[in-house]
CSV table of C-alpha atoms and ligand atoms in Angstrom, one decimal:
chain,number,residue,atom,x,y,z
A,1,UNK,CA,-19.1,14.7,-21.2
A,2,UNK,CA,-19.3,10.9,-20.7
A,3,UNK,CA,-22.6,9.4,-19.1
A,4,UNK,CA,-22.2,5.9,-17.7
A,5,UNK,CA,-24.3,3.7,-15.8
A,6,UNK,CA,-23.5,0.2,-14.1
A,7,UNK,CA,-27.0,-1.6,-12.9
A,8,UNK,CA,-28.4,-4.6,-11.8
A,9,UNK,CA,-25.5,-4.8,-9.4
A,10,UNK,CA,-25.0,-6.0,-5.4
A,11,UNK,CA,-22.9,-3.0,-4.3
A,12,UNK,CA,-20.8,-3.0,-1.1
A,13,UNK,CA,-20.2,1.0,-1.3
A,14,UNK,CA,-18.1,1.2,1.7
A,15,UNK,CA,-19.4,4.6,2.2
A,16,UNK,CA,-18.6,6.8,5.3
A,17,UNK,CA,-20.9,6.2,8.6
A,18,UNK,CA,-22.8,2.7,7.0
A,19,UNK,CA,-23.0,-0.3,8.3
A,20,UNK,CA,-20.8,-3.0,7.7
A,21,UNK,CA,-19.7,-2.8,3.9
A,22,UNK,CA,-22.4,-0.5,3.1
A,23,UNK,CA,-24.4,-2.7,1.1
A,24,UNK,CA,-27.2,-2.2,-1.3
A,25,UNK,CA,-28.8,-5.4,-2.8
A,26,UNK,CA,-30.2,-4.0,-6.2
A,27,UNK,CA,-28.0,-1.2,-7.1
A,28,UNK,CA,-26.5,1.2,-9.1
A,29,UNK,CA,-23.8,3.1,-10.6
A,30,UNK,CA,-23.7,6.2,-12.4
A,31,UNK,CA,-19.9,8.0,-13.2
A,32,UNK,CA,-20.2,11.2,-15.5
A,33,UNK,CA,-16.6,12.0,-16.6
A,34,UNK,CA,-14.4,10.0,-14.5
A,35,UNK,CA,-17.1,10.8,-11.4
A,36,UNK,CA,-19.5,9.1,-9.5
A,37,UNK,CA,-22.8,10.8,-9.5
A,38,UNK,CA,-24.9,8.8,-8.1
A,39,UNK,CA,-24.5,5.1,-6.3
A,40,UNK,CA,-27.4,3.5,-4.6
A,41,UNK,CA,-30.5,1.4,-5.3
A,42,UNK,CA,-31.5,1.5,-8.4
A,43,UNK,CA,-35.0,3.0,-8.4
A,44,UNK,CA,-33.7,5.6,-7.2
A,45,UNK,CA,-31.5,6.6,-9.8
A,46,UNK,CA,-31.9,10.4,-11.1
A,47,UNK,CA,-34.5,10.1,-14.5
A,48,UNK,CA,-31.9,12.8,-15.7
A,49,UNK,CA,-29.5,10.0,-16.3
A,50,UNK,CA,-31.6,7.7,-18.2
A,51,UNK,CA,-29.8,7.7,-21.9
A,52,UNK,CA,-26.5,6.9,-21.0
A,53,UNK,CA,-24.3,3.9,-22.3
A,54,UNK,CA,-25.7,1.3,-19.7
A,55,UNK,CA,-23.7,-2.1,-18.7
A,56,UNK,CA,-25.8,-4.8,-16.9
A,57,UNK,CA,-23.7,-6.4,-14.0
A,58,UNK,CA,-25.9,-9.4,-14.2
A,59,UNK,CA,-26.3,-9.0,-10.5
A,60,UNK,CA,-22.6,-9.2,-9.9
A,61,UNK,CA,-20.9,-7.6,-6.8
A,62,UNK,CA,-19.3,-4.1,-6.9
A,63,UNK,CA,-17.0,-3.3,-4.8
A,64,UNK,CA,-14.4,0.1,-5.1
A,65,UNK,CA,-11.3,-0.6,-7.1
A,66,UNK,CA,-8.9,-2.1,-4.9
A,67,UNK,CA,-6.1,0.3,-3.6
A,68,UNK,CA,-2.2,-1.3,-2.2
A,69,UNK,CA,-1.6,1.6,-0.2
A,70,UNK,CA,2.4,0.2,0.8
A,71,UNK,CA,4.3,-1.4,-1.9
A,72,UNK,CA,8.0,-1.4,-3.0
A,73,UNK,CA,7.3,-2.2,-6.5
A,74,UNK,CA,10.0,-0.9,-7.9
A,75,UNK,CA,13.0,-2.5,-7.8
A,76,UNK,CA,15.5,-4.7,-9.6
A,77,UNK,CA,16.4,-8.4,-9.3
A,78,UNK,CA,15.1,-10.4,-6.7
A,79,UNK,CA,16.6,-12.2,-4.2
A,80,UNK,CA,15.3,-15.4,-4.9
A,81,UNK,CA,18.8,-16.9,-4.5
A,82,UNK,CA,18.6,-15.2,-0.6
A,83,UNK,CA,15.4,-17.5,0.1
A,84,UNK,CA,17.1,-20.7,-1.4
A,85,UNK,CA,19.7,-19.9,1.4
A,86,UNK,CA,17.3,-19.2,3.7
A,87,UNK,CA,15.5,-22.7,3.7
A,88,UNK,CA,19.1,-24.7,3.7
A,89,UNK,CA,19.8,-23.1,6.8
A,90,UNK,CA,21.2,-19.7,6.5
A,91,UNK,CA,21.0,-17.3,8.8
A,92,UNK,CA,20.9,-13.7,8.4
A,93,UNK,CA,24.1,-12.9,9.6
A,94,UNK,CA,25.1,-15.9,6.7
A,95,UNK,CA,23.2,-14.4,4.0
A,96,UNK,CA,24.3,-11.4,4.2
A,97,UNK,CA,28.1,-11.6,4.5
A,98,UNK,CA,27.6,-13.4,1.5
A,99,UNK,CA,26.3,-10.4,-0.4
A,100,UNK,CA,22.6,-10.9,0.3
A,101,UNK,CA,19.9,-8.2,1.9
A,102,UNK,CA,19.1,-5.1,0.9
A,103,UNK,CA,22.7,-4.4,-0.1
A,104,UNK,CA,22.3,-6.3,-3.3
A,105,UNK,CA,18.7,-4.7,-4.2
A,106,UNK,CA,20.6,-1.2,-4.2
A,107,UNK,CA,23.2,-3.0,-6.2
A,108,UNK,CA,20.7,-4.3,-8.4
A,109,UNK,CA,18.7,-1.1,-8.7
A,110,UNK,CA,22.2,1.2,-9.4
A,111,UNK,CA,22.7,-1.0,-12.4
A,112,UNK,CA,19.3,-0.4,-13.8
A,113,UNK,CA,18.8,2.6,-16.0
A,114,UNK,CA,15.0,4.3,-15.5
A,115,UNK,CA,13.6,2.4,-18.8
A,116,UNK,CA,15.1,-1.4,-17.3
A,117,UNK,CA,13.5,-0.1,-14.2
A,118,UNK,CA,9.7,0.4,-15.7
A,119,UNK,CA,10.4,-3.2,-17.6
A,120,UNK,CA,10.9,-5.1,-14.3
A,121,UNK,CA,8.2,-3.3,-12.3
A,122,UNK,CA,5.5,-3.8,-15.1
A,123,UNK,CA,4.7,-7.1,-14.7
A,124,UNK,CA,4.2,-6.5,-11.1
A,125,UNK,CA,2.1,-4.0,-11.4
A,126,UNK,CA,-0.2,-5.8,-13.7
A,127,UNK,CA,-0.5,-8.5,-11.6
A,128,UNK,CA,-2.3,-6.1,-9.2
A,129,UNK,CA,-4.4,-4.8,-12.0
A,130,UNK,CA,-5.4,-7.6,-12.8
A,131,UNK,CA,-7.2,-8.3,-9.0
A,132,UNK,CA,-8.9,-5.1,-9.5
A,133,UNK,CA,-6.5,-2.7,-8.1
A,134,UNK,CA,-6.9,0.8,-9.5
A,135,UNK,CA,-4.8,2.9,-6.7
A,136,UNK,CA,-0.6,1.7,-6.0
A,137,UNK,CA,1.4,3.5,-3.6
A,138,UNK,CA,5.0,2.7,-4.8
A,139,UNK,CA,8.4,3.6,-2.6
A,140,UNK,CA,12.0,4.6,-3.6
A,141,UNK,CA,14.3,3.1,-1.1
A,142,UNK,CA,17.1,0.8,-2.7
A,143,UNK,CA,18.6,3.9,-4.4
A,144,UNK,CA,19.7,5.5,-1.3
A,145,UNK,CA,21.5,8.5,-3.6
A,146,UNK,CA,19.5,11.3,-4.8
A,147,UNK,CA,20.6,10.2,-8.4
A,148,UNK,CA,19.1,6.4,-7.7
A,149,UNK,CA,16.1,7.6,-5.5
A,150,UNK,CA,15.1,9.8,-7.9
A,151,UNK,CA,15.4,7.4,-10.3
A,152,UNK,CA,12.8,5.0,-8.5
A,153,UNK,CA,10.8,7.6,-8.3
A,154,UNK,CA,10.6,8.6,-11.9
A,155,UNK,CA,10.1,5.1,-12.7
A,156,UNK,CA,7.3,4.8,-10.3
A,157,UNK,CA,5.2,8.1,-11.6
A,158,UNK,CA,6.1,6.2,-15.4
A,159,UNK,CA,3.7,3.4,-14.1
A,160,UNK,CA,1.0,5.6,-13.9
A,161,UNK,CA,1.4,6.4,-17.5
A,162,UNK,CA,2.1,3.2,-18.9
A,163,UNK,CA,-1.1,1.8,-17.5
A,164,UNK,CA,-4.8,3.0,-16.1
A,165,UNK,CA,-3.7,3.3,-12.8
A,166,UNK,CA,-4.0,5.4,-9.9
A,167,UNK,CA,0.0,5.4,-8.5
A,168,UNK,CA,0.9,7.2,-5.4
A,169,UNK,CA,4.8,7.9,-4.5
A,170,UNK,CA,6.9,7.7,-1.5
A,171,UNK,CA,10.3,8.7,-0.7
A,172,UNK,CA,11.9,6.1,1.5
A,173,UNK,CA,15.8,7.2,1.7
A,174,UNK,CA,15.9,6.6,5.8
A,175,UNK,CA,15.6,2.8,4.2
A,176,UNK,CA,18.7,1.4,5.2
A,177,UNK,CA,22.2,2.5,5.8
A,178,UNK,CA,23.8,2.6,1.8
A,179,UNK,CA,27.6,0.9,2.2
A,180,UNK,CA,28.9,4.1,1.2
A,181,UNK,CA,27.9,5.8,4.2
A,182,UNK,CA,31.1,3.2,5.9
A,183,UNK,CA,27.8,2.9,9.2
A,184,UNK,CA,27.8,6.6,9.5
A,185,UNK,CA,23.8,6.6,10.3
A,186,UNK,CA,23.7,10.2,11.5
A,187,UNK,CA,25.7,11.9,8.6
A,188,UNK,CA,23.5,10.2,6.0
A,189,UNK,CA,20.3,11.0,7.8
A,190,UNK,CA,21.9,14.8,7.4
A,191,UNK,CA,21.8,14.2,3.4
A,192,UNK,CA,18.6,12.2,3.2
A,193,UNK,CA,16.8,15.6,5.5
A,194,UNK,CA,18.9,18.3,3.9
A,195,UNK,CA,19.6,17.4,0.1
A,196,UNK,CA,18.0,14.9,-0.7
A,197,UNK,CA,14.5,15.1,0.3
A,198,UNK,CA,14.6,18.9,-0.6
A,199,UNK,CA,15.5,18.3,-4.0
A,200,UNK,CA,12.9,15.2,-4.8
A,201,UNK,CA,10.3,17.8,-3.1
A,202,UNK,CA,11.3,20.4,-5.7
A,203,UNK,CA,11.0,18.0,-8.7
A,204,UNK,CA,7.6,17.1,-7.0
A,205,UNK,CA,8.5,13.4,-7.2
A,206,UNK,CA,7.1,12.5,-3.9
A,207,UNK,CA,3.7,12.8,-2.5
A,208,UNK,CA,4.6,11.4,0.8
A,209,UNK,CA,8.6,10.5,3.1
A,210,UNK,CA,8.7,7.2,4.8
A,211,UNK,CA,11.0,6.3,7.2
A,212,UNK,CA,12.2,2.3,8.5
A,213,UNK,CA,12.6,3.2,12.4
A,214,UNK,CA,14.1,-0.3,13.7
A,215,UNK,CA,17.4,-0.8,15.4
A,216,UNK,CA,19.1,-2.3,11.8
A,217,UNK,CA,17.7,0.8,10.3
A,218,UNK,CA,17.6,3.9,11.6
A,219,UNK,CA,16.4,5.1,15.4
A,220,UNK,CA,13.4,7.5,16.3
A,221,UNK,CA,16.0,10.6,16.3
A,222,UNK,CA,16.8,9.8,13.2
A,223,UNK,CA,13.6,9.1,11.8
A,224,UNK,CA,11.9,12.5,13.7
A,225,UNK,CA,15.0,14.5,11.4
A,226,UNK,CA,13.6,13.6,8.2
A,227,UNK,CA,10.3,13.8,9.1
A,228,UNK,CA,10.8,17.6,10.7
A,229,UNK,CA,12.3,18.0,6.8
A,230,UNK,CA,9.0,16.7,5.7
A,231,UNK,CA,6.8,19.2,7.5
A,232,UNK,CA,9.4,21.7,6.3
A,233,UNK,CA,8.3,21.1,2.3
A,234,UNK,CA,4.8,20.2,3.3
A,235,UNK,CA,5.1,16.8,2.5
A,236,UNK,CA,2.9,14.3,4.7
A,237,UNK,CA,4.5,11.3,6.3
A,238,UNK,CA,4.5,7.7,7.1
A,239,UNK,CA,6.3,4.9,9.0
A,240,UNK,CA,7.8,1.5,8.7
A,241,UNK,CA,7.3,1.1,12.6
A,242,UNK,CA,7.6,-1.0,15.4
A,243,UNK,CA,8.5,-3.9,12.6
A,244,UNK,CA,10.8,-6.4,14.9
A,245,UNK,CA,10.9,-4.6,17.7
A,246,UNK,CA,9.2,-1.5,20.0
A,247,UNK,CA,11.3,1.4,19.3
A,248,UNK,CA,7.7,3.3,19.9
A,249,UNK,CA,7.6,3.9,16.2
A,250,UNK,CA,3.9,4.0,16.3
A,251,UNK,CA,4.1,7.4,18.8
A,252,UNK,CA,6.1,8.4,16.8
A,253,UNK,CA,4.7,8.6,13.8
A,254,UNK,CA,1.3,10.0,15.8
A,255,UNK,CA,3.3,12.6,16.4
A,256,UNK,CA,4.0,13.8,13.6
A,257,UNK,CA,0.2,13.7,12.6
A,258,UNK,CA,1.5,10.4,9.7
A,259,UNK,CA,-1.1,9.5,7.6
A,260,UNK,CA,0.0,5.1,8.4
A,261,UNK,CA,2.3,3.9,10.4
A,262,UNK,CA,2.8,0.3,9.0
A,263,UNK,CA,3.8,-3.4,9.9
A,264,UNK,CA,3.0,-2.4,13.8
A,265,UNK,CA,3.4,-6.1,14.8
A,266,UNK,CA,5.3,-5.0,18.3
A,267,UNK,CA,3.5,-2.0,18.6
A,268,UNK,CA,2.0,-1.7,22.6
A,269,UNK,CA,-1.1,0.3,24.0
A,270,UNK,CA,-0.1,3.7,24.3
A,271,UNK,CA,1.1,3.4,20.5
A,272,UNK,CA,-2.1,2.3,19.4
A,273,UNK,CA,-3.7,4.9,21.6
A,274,UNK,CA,-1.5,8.0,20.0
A,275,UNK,CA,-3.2,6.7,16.8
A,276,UNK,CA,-6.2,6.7,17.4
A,277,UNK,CA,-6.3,10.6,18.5
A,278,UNK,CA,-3.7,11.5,15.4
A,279,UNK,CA,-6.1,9.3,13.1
A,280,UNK,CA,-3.2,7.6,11.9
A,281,UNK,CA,-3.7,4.5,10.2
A,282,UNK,CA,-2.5,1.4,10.6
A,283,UNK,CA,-1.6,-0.6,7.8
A,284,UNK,CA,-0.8,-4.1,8.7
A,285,UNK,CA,1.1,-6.0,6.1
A,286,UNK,CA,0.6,-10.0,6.6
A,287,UNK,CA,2.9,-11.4,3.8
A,288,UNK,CA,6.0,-9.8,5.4
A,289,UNK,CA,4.7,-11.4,8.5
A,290,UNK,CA,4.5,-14.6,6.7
A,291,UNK,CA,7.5,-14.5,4.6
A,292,UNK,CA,9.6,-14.0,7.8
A,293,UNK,CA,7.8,-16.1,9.7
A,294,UNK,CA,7.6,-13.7,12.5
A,295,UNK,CA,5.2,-15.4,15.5
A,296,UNK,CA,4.4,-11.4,16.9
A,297,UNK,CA,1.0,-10.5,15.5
A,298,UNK,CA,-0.1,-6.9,15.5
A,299,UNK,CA,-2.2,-5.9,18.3
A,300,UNK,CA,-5.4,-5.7,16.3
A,301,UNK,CA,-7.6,-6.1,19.4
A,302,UNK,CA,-6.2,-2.9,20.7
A,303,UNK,CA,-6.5,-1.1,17.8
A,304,UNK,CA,-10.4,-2.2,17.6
A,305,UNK,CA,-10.2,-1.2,21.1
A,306,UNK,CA,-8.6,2.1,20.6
A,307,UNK,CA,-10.6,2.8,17.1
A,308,UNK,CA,-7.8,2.9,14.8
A,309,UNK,CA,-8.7,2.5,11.5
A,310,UNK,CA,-6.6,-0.8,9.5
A,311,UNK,CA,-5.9,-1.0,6.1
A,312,UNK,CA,-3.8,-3.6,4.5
A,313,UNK,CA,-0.7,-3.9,1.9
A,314,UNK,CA,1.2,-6.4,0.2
A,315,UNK,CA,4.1,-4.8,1.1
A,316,UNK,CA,6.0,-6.0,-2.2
A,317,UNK,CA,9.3,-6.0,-1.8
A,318,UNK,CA,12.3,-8.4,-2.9
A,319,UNK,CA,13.5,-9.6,0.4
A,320,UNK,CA,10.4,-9.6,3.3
A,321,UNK,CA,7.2,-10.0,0.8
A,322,UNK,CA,7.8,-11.0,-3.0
A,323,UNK,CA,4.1,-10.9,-3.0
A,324,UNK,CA,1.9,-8.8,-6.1
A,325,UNK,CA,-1.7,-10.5,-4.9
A,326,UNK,CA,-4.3,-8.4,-2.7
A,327,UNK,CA,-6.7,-10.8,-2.4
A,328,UNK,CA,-4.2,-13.4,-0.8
A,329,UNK,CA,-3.2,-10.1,1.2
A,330,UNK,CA,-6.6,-10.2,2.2
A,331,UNK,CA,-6.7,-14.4,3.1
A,332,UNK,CA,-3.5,-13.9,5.1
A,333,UNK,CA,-5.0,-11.1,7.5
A,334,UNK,CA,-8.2,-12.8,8.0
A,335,UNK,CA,-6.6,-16.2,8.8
A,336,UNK,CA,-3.1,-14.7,10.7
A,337,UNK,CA,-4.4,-11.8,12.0
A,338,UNK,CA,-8.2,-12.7,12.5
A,339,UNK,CA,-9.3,-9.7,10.7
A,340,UNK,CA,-13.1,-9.8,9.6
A,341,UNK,CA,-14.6,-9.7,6.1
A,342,UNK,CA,-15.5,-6.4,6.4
A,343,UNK,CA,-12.0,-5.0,7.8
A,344,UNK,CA,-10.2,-7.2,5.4
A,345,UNK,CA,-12.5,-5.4,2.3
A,346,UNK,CA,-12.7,-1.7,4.5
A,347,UNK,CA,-8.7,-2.1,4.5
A,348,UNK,CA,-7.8,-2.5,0.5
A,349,UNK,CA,-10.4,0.4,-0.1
A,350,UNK,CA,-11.5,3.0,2.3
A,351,UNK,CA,-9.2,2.9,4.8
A,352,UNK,CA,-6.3,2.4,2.4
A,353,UNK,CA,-7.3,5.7,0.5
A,354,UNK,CA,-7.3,6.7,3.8
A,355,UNK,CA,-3.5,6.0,4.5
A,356,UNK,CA,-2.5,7.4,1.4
A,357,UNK,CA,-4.4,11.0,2.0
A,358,UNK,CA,-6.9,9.9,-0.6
A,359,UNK,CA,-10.1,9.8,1.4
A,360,UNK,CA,-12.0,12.3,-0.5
A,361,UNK,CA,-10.7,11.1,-4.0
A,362,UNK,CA,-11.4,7.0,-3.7
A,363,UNK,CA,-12.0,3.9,-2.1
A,364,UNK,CA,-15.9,4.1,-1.2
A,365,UNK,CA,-18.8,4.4,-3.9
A,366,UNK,CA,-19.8,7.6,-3.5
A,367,UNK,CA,-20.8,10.6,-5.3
A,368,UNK,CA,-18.1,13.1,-6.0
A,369,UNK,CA,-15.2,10.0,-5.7
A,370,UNK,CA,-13.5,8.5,-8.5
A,371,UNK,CA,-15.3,5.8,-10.7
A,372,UNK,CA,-13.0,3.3,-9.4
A,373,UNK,CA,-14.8,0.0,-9.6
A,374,UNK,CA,-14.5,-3.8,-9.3
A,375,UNK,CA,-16.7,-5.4,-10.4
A,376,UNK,CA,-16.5,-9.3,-9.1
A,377,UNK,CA,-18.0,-13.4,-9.9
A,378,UNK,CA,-18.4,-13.6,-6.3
A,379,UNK,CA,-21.7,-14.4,-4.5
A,380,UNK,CA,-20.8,-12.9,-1.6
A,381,UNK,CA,-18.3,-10.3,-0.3
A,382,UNK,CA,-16.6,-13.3,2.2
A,383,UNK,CA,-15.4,-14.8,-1.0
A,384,UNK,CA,-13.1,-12.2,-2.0
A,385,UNK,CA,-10.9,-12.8,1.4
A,386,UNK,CA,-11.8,-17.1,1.2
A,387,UNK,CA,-10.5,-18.3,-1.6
A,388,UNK,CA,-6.3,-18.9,-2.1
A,389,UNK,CA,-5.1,-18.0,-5.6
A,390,UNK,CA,-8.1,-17.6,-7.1
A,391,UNK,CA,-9.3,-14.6,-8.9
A,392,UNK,CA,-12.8,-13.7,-9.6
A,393,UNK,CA,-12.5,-10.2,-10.6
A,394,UNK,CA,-14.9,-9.8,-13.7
A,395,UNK,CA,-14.3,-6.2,-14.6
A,396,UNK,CA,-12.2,-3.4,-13.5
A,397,UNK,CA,-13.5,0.2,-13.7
A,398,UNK,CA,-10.5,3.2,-13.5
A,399,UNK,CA,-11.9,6.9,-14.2
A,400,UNK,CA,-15.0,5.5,-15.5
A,401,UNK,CA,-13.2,3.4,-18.3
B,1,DI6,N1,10.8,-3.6,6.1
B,1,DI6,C1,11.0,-4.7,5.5
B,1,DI6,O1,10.6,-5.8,5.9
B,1,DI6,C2,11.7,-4.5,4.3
B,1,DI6,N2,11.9,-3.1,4.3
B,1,DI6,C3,11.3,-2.6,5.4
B,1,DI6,O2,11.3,-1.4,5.6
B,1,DI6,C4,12.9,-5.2,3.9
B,1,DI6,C5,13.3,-4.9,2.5
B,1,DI6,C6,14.3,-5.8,1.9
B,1,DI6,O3,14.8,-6.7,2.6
B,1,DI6,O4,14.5,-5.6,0.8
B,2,FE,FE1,7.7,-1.9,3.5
């Protein structure tokens, strides 16, 4: 049994039903194997703790470890080449007669063996360690075989043993249309729902199915197959919806009780409003937003409206968001979506546990979570979403260690 106590600390506990970010101004933090046991003020820590190995925060802030709850992290390449393109005038259309899109990152990712594919993702990954992130969610989706999904997915569950990091996995085959498939979107929506999902559920590679629903992926028939194959294996879902257009991906995804539906940015009313009563979540992921330079924002005011709880994602991926930094995640929402302080913080902890079905595991400091910590040089929580490319993360705190 390991006793461990973190005082003299501004805590912004996140906790269920507080105010704001839940703050206490001289607190504490007490983890006994991997736990938190108690977090408050710190007179009013249990006597019964008093002995343990202590670690004075000098009055630093403590927030939960961070948590990406949407990334693409694994994959191969980049398409650094496409962007290059991109700002000489390419268009789409140009770009991708010429090889480019998500084509080549399946390309890419085919040629990588499982050990090339850890290699790449790696440095990625540590780059969100090192803002404090102790929880990834990590999708397949540029495999779009079983052999090459399942790959991505093995790869992914290797990050999680490589470093001291929560990692969450997600099986995206209903990505995009593999070249193979010679545009035969139903037929390969028959092997994504009937072999291959069934087979990544019985190696247990996948704790969640995602889907793209957009007219250049796949439609919400499509989409509602594989998800009817989720609730088949008792696999939870969510949604790349309502992206570039409204193909009521947001409904959708309600329907079928998803723990996120995600980008949202053309999502209407009656979306948000399905939701709210599923208590879907909606992540909203600002450097695809940017990196597109799409003008639709996500209808955030209706959502406040409606009560649907945000979180927030870098989305990383090699064509829409080469992006490995939550914090700037965090700048960008506040400043293109005018999200708050305390939804920009609410949406890289508690809310994203939430959209990964982790709400009773992490992402508020609470007995009985996690001892997932971040511990930050920042005198006030406002900081964390203000600054640009700057990282004041002190200390980072996974299980305790
Ligand atoms: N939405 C996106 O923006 C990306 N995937 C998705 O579902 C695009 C991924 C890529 O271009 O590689
Ligand atoms: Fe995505």
């Amino acid at each position: 049994m390991t006793l461990k106590i973190w005082r003299n600390a501004r805590l912004a506990t996140l906790a269920e039903g507080t105010e704001g970010l839940g703050v206490v101004d001289k607190g504490a933090i007490a983890a006994e194997d991997g736990r938190i046991v108690f977090a408050g003020a710190e007179g009013d820590l249990p006597s019964g703790l008093s002995g343990a190995e202590t670690v004075d925060c000098g009055g630093r802030w403590i927030t939960p470890g961070l948590i990406d709850c949407h990334t693409h992290l694994v994959h191969a390449g980049n398409r650094a080449n496409e962007f290059e393109m991109r700002l000489a005038g390419a268009t789409y259309e140009e770009v991708a007669r010429a090889g480019g899109g998500i084509v080549s990152s399946v390309k890419s990712l085919r040629a990588a063996d499982e050990d090339e594919l850890v290699a790449q993702t790696l440095p990625r990954l540590d780059a969100l360690i090192a803002e404090g992130v102790t929880t990834v969610e990590i999708k397949s989706g540029y495999g779009l075989d079983l052999e090459n999904e399942a790959k991505s997915l093995r790869a992914a569950r290797r990050m999680g043993e490589a470093r001291p990091v929560g990692v969450r996995t997600t099986f995206l085959g209903a990505h995009a249309l593999p070249v193979e498939a010679h545009g035969e979107k139903d037929a390969y929506i028959a092997k994504v729902a009937d072999e291959m999902l069934p087979a990544i559920a019985a190696e247990k590679l996948a704790d969640a199915i995602d889907g793209f629903c957009e007219g250049i992926a796949f439609s919400p028939e499509q989409i509602a197959r594989v998800f009817d194959a989720a609730r088949a294996h008792g696999l939870p879902v969510k949604l790349h919806a309502d992206q570039l257009s409204n193909l009521h991906g947001a409904a959708l995804a309600a329907r079928y009780g998803a723990l996120s539906a995600d980008h949202l940015e053309y999502t209407d009313e009656e979306g948000a409003a399905a939701m709210a009563k599923a208590g879907t979540v909606a992540v909203v992921l600002p450097g695809a937003y940017y990196f597109i330079r799409e003008t639709k924002k996500p209808p955030v005011a209706l959502f406040r409206k409606h009560g649907v709880r945000m979180a927030l994602a870098t989305d990383c991926n090699p064509g829409t968001s080469p992006l490995t930094s939550l914090l700037l995640t965090m700048n960008m929402a506040a400043t293109l979506f005018e999200l708050t302080v305390d939804e920009c913080v609410a949406g890289t902890t508690r809310e994203a546990a939430r959209a990964l079905g982790l709400q009773a595991e992490t992402g508020t400091l609470e007995p009985g979570k996690w001892a997932d910590l971040a511990i930050w040089d920042v005198e006030r929580p406002a900081e964390l979403v203000y600054r640009i490319g700057f990282n004041p993360l002190h200390q980072r705190v996974w299980r305790g260690r």
